[in-house]
Amino acid sequence: MSLPDSTHLPVVLDRLRRPLRDLRISVTDRCNFRCTYCMPAGVFGENYRFLPRKDVLRFEEIERLVQLIVKQGARKLRITGGEPLVRAELPTLLRALARIPNVEDLALTTNGYLLSEQAKDLKAAGLQRLTISLDSLDSDTFAKLNGRGYALQRVLQGIQSAENAGYRQIKINAVIQRGVNEPDVLALAEYFRGTGHILRFIEFMDVGTMNDWKPRDVVGGDEILHTLSEHWPLEPIDPNYRGEVATRYQYADGAGEIGLIRSVTAPFCGDCTRARLSADGRLVTCLFAQSGLDLKTPLRDGISDAKLEAMLRGFWSERHDRYSEERASLHEERLKSGRIEMFEIGG
Ligand code: SF4
């Protein structure tokens, strides 16, 4: 039985009538950092077994799956990891993804440590936007937070290289943890004011199962906003599109924009249009999901595009994730029970 070509089918909606608009593509589970809130060095030491190469999707497999997911409505692609810049030949994949019809946006999230060497080639391959994770401007705090004692300077040079390469937009993401890097709220704001880069503060989240998250360690978005407003008046600005994760503000003196990503204190599941493709080919419908749909096995078993599309539509249409909105009411065991680790599906 030949299944209909989904190009003519309506955009697939989940059970909360949310379309699939954003696809985050994890190209590797490996990372050169050991950030304490994602991949603590104590757990992910030298002997930790990451995915064997044979289990990682090949570029042509990623391209085929992305083409089919774009046919279901995805328009914004974000390359993630682990740390995507540790995957070899990444420009080859970017060129292929940039050619897919209806892809409106191609972005990448990185810790910036390898960016100086790669910023130009990634841009030439079609990458449009960059998000760089930077949690501290204090060398000691930065070295501690990345779990490897790596130097802050390399990341600042990476940001400079990205500027020189002329990316359409550069965002800086900082996860703020109580008692760890609160002073960086002002330091980062001071540093990026007037640069044109968009600084976003992310509330510390209970992603994965390893970061020993406690609600008391969360510095809420309102608290961050208050701290900043005491120094620089800020005005709220409208979201760019439905489902944008950050609430946006601009400095009244024209020094640019900041964002607050409040997954804990003001969850935004109602407009969540994000799916994630793990490096080993699982489609995951929530950052806090416990499992995903295995696409790699049927793909390597020779399944047809039409059957794969039917699987994708069926899986998304059954989706009803809203973990962050439910977090406060969830039982202890659900809060503790096995979640896919963030480095497997990208933040
Ligand atoms: S918790 Fe899940 S459903 Fe809610 S916004 Fe995050 S990824 Fe989306």
CSV table of C-alpha atoms and ligand atoms in Angstrom, one decimal:
chain,number,residue,atom,x,y,z
A,1,MET,CA,0.0,0.0,0.0
A,2,SER,CA,1.6,3.3,-1.0
A,3,LEU,CA,1.2,5.9,1.7
A,4,PRO,CA,0.3,9.5,0.6
A,5,ASP,CA,3.2,12.0,0.0
A,6,SER,CA,2.9,14.1,3.2
A,7,THR,CA,3.9,17.3,1.4
A,8,HIS,CA,0.1,17.7,0.8
A,9,LEU,CA,-0.8,16.6,4.3
A,10,PRO,CA,-1.5,19.3,6.9
A,11,VAL,CA,1.3,20.1,9.3
A,12,VAL,CA,1.2,17.4,12.0
A,13,LEU,CA,-0.1,18.6,15.4
A,14,ASP,CA,0.5,16.9,18.7
A,15,ARG,CA,-2.3,16.2,21.3
A,16,LEU,CA,-1.9,19.8,22.6
A,17,ARG,CA,-2.2,21.1,19.0
A,18,ARG,CA,1.4,22.1,18.9
A,19,PRO,CA,3.1,21.8,15.4
A,20,LEU,CA,6.6,20.4,14.9
A,21,ARG,CA,8.6,23.5,14.0
A,22,ASP,CA,12.0,23.2,15.5
A,23,LEU,CA,14.4,20.2,15.2
A,24,ARG,CA,17.5,19.9,17.3
A,25,ILE,CA,20.0,17.5,15.8
A,26,SER,CA,22.6,16.0,18.1
A,27,VAL,CA,25.5,15.0,15.9
A,28,THR,CA,27.5,13.4,18.7
A,29,ASP,CA,27.1,12.5,22.4
A,30,ARG,CA,30.8,13.3,23.0
A,31,CYS,CA,32.1,16.6,24.5
A,32,ASN,CA,35.4,18.1,25.3
A,33,PHE,CA,33.9,19.7,28.4
A,34,ARG,CA,32.5,18.2,31.6
A,35,CYS,CA,30.1,20.8,32.7
A,36,THR,CA,28.9,20.1,36.2
A,37,TYR,CA,25.1,20.5,35.3
A,38,CYS,CA,25.2,18.3,32.3
A,39,MET,CA,28.1,15.8,32.2
A,40,PRO,CA,29.8,15.9,35.6
A,41,ALA,CA,33.5,14.7,35.4
A,42,GLY,CA,32.9,12.4,38.4
A,43,VAL,CA,30.5,10.3,36.4
A,44,PHE,CA,31.7,10.9,32.9
A,45,GLY,CA,35.4,10.2,33.5
A,46,GLU,CA,38.1,9.0,31.1
A,47,ASN,CA,36.6,5.5,31.0
A,48,TYR,CA,33.1,6.5,30.2
A,49,ARG,CA,31.9,4.6,27.1
A,50,PHE,CA,30.3,7.0,24.6
A,51,LEU,CA,28.4,5.7,21.6
A,52,PRO,CA,30.5,3.5,19.4
A,53,ARG,CA,30.9,5.0,15.9
A,54,LYS,CA,28.7,2.3,14.3
A,55,ASP,CA,25.8,3.4,16.4
A,56,VAL,CA,26.1,7.1,15.5
A,57,LEU,CA,24.0,8.3,12.5
A,58,ARG,CA,26.0,8.9,9.4
A,59,PHE,CA,25.6,12.2,7.7
A,60,GLU,CA,23.5,10.8,4.9
A,61,GLU,CA,21.2,9.2,7.4
A,62,ILE,CA,20.8,12.5,9.3
A,63,GLU,CA,20.1,14.2,6.0
A,64,ARG,CA,17.4,11.7,5.0
A,65,LEU,CA,15.6,11.9,8.4
A,66,VAL,CA,15.8,15.7,8.4
A,67,GLN,CA,14.3,15.8,5.0
A,68,LEU,CA,11.3,13.7,6.2
A,69,ILE,CA,10.9,15.7,9.4
A,70,VAL,CA,11.0,19.0,7.5
A,71,LYS,CA,8.1,17.5,5.4
A,72,GLN,CA,6.1,17.2,8.7
A,73,GLY,CA,6.5,20.9,9.3
A,74,ALA,CA,10.0,21.5,10.8
A,75,ARG,CA,11.5,24.8,9.6
A,76,LYS,CA,14.2,25.6,12.1
A,77,LEU,CA,17.2,23.3,12.5
A,78,ARG,CA,19.7,23.5,15.3
A,79,ILE,CA,22.9,21.5,15.4
A,80,THR,CA,23.8,20.3,18.9
A,81,GLY,CA,25.7,17.5,20.8
A,82,GLY,CA,27.4,16.8,23.2
A,83,GLU,CA,29.7,19.4,21.6
A,84,PRO,CA,29.0,19.4,17.8
A,85,LEU,CA,32.4,20.9,16.9
A,86,VAL,CA,34.1,17.6,18.0
A,87,ARG,CA,32.4,15.8,15.1
A,88,ALA,CA,34.7,15.7,12.1
A,89,GLU,CA,33.7,17.1,8.7
A,90,LEU,CA,30.7,19.0,10.1
A,91,PRO,CA,30.6,21.5,7.1
A,92,THR,CA,29.7,18.5,4.9
A,93,LEU,CA,26.5,17.9,6.9
A,94,LEU,CA,25.7,21.7,7.1
A,95,ARG,CA,25.9,22.0,3.3
A,96,ALA,CA,23.5,19.1,2.9
A,97,LEU,CA,21.0,20.5,5.5
A,98,ALA,CA,21.2,24.0,4.1
A,99,ARG,CA,20.0,22.6,0.7
A,100,ILE,CA,16.9,21.0,2.0
A,101,PRO,CA,13.8,22.9,0.7
A,102,ASN,CA,11.7,24.8,3.3
A,103,VAL,CA,14.5,24.9,5.9
A,104,GLU,CA,14.3,28.6,7.0
A,105,ASP,CA,17.0,28.6,9.7
A,106,LEU,CA,20.2,26.7,10.4
A,107,ALA,CA,21.8,27.4,13.8
A,108,LEU,CA,24.3,25.7,16.1
A,109,THR,CA,25.0,25.6,19.8
A,110,THR,CA,28.6,25.2,21.0
A,111,ASN,CA,30.7,25.7,24.1
A,112,GLY,CA,33.0,27.8,21.8
A,113,TYR,CA,36.3,26.1,22.7
A,114,LEU,CA,36.9,24.9,19.1
A,115,LEU,CA,35.2,27.8,17.4
A,116,SER,CA,38.3,29.9,16.5
A,117,GLU,CA,39.4,27.2,14.1
A,118,GLN,CA,36.0,26.4,12.6
A,119,ALA,CA,33.8,29.6,12.6
A,120,LYS,CA,34.6,30.6,9.0
A,121,ASP,CA,34.2,27.1,7.4
A,122,LEU,CA,30.9,26.5,9.2
A,123,LYS,CA,29.6,29.9,8.0
A,124,ALA,CA,30.7,29.1,4.4
A,125,ALA,CA,28.9,25.8,4.6
A,126,GLY,CA,25.6,27.6,5.3
A,127,LEU,CA,25.4,28.0,9.1
A,128,GLN,CA,23.4,31.2,9.8
A,129,ARG,CA,23.3,31.6,13.6
A,130,LEU,CA,25.5,30.6,16.5
A,131,THR,CA,24.7,30.2,20.2
A,132,ILE,CA,27.7,30.0,22.5
A,133,SER,CA,27.4,28.6,26.1
A,134,LEU,CA,29.4,30.8,28.5
A,135,ASP,CA,28.5,30.6,32.2
A,136,SER,CA,31.3,32.7,33.7
A,137,LEU,CA,33.8,35.5,32.9
A,138,ASP,CA,35.8,34.6,36.1
A,139,SER,CA,38.7,32.3,35.0
A,140,ASP,CA,38.6,30.1,38.1
A,141,THR,CA,34.8,29.7,38.0
A,142,PHE,CA,34.9,29.0,34.3
A,143,ALA,CA,37.6,26.4,34.8
A,144,LYS,CA,35.7,24.7,37.5
A,145,LEU,CA,32.4,24.8,35.7
A,146,ASN,CA,33.7,23.1,32.5
A,147,GLY,CA,35.1,20.3,34.7
A,148,ARG,CA,38.4,20.2,32.8
A,149,GLY,CA,40.1,23.4,33.9
A,150,TYR,CA,40.0,24.7,30.4
A,151,ALA,CA,40.8,28.4,29.8
A,152,LEU,CA,38.2,31.1,29.3
A,153,GLN,CA,40.3,33.0,26.8
A,154,ARG,CA,39.9,30.3,24.1
A,155,VAL,CA,36.1,30.8,24.2
A,156,LEU,CA,36.4,34.6,24.1
A,157,GLN,CA,38.6,34.2,21.1
A,158,GLY,CA,36.0,31.9,19.6
A,159,ILE,CA,33.4,34.5,20.0
A,160,GLN,CA,35.7,37.1,18.4
A,161,SER,CA,36.3,34.7,15.4
A,162,ALA,CA,32.5,34.2,15.0
A,163,GLU,CA,32.1,38.0,14.9
A,164,ASN,CA,34.8,38.3,12.3
A,165,ALA,CA,33.1,35.5,10.3
A,166,GLY,CA,30.0,37.7,10.1
A,167,TYR,CA,27.2,35.5,11.5
A,168,ARG,CA,23.7,36.9,11.2
A,169,GLN,CA,23.2,36.5,14.9
A,170,ILE,CA,25.3,35.4,17.9
A,171,LYS,CA,23.6,34.5,21.2
A,172,ILE,CA,25.4,33.8,24.5
A,173,ASN,CA,23.7,31.4,26.9
A,174,ALA,CA,24.6,31.4,30.6
A,175,VAL,CA,23.2,28.9,33.1
A,176,ILE,CA,23.1,30.6,36.5
A,177,GLN,CA,23.3,28.5,39.6
A,178,ARG,CA,22.9,29.8,43.2
A,179,GLY,CA,26.2,29.9,45.1
A,180,VAL,CA,28.1,29.1,41.9
A,181,ASN,CA,28.1,32.0,39.4
A,182,GLU,CA,25.5,34.6,40.4
A,183,PRO,CA,28.1,37.4,40.2
A,184,ASP,CA,28.4,36.6,36.5
A,185,VAL,CA,24.9,38.0,35.9
A,186,LEU,CA,26.3,41.5,36.1
A,187,ALA,CA,29.7,40.7,34.7
A,188,LEU,CA,28.3,39.0,31.6
A,189,ALA,CA,25.8,41.8,31.1
A,190,GLU,CA,28.5,44.4,31.4
A,191,TYR,CA,30.7,42.5,28.9
A,192,PHE,CA,28.1,42.0,26.2
A,193,ARG,CA,26.2,45.3,26.4
A,194,GLY,CA,26.7,47.2,23.2
A,195,THR,CA,28.2,44.2,21.3
A,196,GLY,CA,25.0,43.3,19.4
A,197,HIS,CA,25.2,39.8,20.8
A,198,ILE,CA,22.1,38.6,22.7
A,199,LEU,CA,22.9,37.4,26.2
A,200,ARG,CA,20.4,34.9,27.6
A,201,PHE,CA,20.2,33.7,31.2
A,202,ILE,CA,19.0,30.1,31.7
A,203,GLU,CA,17.5,28.9,34.9
A,204,PHE,CA,19.3,25.8,36.3
A,205,MET,CA,17.2,22.8,35.3
A,206,ASP,CA,16.9,19.2,36.4
A,207,VAL,CA,18.0,17.9,33.0
A,208,GLY,CA,19.1,14.3,32.8
A,209,THR,CA,19.8,12.4,36.1
A,210,MET,CA,23.3,13.4,37.1
A,211,ASN,CA,23.4,17.1,38.1
A,212,ASP,CA,22.0,16.7,41.6
A,213,TRP,CA,19.5,19.5,40.9
A,214,LYS,CA,17.6,21.1,43.8
A,215,PRO,CA,15.0,23.9,43.6
A,216,ARG,CA,17.0,26.0,46.1
A,217,ASP,CA,19.9,26.2,43.6
A,218,VAL,CA,17.7,27.9,41.0
A,219,VAL,CA,18.2,31.6,40.5
A,220,GLY,CA,14.8,32.6,39.0
A,221,GLY,CA,14.4,34.9,36.0
A,222,ASP,CA,12.7,37.6,38.0
A,223,GLU,CA,15.6,37.7,40.4
A,224,ILE,CA,18.1,38.1,37.5
A,225,LEU,CA,15.9,40.8,35.9
A,226,HIS,CA,15.8,42.6,39.3
A,227,THR,CA,19.6,42.5,39.6
A,228,LEU,CA,20.1,43.8,36.1
A,229,SER,CA,17.4,46.5,36.3
A,230,GLU,CA,19.1,48.0,39.4
A,231,HIS,CA,22.0,48.8,37.0
A,232,TRP,CA,20.4,49.3,33.6
A,233,PRO,CA,16.7,50.0,33.0
A,234,LEU,CA,15.2,47.3,30.8
A,235,GLU,CA,12.0,47.2,28.7
A,236,PRO,CA,10.1,44.0,27.7
A,237,ILE,CA,9.9,43.4,23.9
A,238,ASP,CA,7.7,41.0,21.9
A,239,PRO,CA,8.7,37.5,21.1
A,240,ASN,CA,10.0,36.9,17.5
A,241,TYR,CA,7.8,33.9,17.0
A,242,ARG,CA,5.4,31.5,18.8
A,243,GLY,CA,7.4,29.1,21.0
A,244,GLU,CA,10.4,31.3,21.4
A,245,VAL,CA,12.0,30.0,24.7
A,246,ALA,CA,13.4,33.3,25.9
A,247,THR,CA,11.4,36.2,27.2
A,248,ARG,CA,13.1,39.2,25.6
A,249,TYR,CA,14.1,42.6,27.1
A,250,GLN,CA,16.1,45.5,25.7
A,251,TYR,CA,18.2,48.0,27.6
A,252,ALA,CA,16.4,51.4,27.7
A,253,ASP,CA,19.7,53.1,26.7
A,254,GLY,CA,19.9,51.1,23.5
A,255,ALA,CA,22.8,48.8,24.5
A,256,GLY,CA,21.1,45.8,23.2
A,257,GLU,CA,18.9,42.8,24.1
A,258,ILE,CA,18.9,40.1,26.8
A,259,GLY,CA,16.7,37.0,27.3
A,260,LEU,CA,15.5,35.0,30.2
A,261,ILE,CA,14.8,31.3,29.8
A,262,ARG,CA,12.6,30.4,32.7
A,263,SER,CA,11.9,26.7,32.4
A,264,VAL,CA,11.5,26.3,36.1
A,265,THR,CA,9.7,29.5,37.3
A,266,ALA,CA,7.7,30.3,34.2
A,267,PRO,CA,7.5,27.1,32.0
A,268,PHE,CA,6.5,27.5,28.3
A,269,CYS,CA,5.4,24.0,27.4
A,270,GLY,CA,2.2,25.3,25.9
A,271,ASP,CA,4.0,26.6,22.9
A,272,CYS,CA,6.8,24.0,22.7
A,273,THR,CA,7.3,23.0,19.0
A,274,ARG,CA,10.6,21.3,19.5
A,275,ALA,CA,11.7,17.8,18.7
A,276,ARG,CA,15.2,16.3,19.2
A,277,LEU,CA,17.1,13.8,17.1
A,278,SER,CA,19.7,12.0,19.2
A,279,ALA,CA,23.1,11.0,17.7
A,280,ASP,CA,22.0,7.4,17.7
A,281,GLY,CA,18.8,8.1,15.8
A,282,ARG,CA,16.0,8.4,18.5
A,283,LEU,CA,13.4,11.1,18.0
A,284,VAL,CA,12.7,12.7,21.4
A,285,THR,CA,9.8,15.0,22.0
A,286,CYS,CA,10.8,16.7,25.3
A,287,LEU,CA,14.1,17.7,27.0
A,288,PHE,CA,13.0,15.7,30.0
A,289,ALA,CA,11.7,12.7,28.1
A,290,GLN,CA,12.5,9.2,29.4
A,291,SER,CA,12.6,7.6,25.9
A,292,GLY,CA,12.3,8.3,22.2
A,293,LEU,CA,11.3,6.7,18.9
A,294,ASP,CA,14.1,4.6,17.4
A,295,LEU,CA,14.5,5.6,13.8
A,296,LYS,CA,17.9,4.2,13.2
A,297,THR,CA,16.9,0.5,13.2
A,298,PRO,CA,14.1,0.8,10.6
A,299,LEU,CA,16.3,3.2,8.6
A,300,ARG,CA,19.1,0.6,8.4
A,301,ASP,CA,16.5,-2.2,7.8
A,302,GLY,CA,15.6,-0.4,4.5
A,303,ILE,CA,12.2,1.1,5.4
A,304,SER,CA,10.5,3.3,2.8
A,305,ASP,CA,10.2,7.1,3.1
A,306,ALA,CA,6.5,6.8,3.2
A,307,LYS,CA,6.5,4.4,6.1
A,308,LEU,CA,9.1,6.5,8.0
A,309,GLU,CA,6.9,9.5,7.5
A,310,ALA,CA,3.9,7.7,8.8
A,311,MET,CA,6.0,6.7,11.9
A,312,LEU,CA,7.0,10.3,12.4
A,313,ARG,CA,3.5,11.7,12.1
A,314,GLY,CA,2.1,9.0,14.4
A,315,PHE,CA,4.7,9.6,17.0
A,316,TRP,CA,4.3,13.4,17.0
A,317,SER,CA,0.5,13.3,17.0
A,318,GLU,CA,0.6,11.2,20.2
A,319,ARG,CA,2.9,13.7,21.9
A,320,HIS,CA,1.6,15.4,25.1
A,321,ASP,CA,4.8,16.4,26.9
A,322,ARG,CA,4.7,19.3,29.3
A,323,TYR,CA,7.2,18.3,31.9
A,324,SER,CA,8.2,21.8,33.1
A,325,GLU,CA,4.6,22.7,33.6
A,326,GLU,CA,4.0,19.5,35.6
A,327,ARG,CA,7.3,19.5,37.5
A,328,ALA,CA,5.9,21.0,40.6
A,329,SER,CA,3.1,18.4,40.8
A,330,LEU,CA,5.1,15.3,39.8
A,331,HIS,CA,5.8,12.6,42.3
A,332,GLU,CA,9.3,12.2,43.6
A,333,GLU,CA,9.9,8.9,41.6
A,334,ARG,CA,9.0,10.6,38.3
A,335,LEU,CA,11.3,13.5,39.2
A,336,LYS,CA,14.1,11.0,39.9
A,337,SER,CA,13.3,8.4,37.3
A,338,GLY,CA,15.5,7.9,34.3
A,339,ARG,CA,15.5,10.8,31.9
A,340,ILE,CA,17.6,10.8,28.7
A,341,GLU,CA,20.8,12.8,29.5
A,342,MET,CA,20.9,16.3,28.0
A,343,PHE,CA,24.2,15.6,26.2
A,344,GLU,CA,22.5,12.8,24.2
A,345,ILE,CA,19.8,15.2,22.8
A,346,GLY,CA,21.3,18.7,23.0
A,347,GLY,CA,19.9,21.3,25.4
B,1,SF4,S1,9.7,20.7,29.3
B,1,SF4,FE1,9.5,19.5,27.4
B,1,SF4,S2,7.5,20.1,26.6
B,1,SF4,FE2,8.1,21.7,28.1
B,1,SF4,S3,9.1,23.3,26.9
B,1,SF4,FE3,10.7,21.9,27.6
B,1,SF4,S4,11.0,20.4,26.0
B,1,SF4,FE4,9.0,21.5,25.6
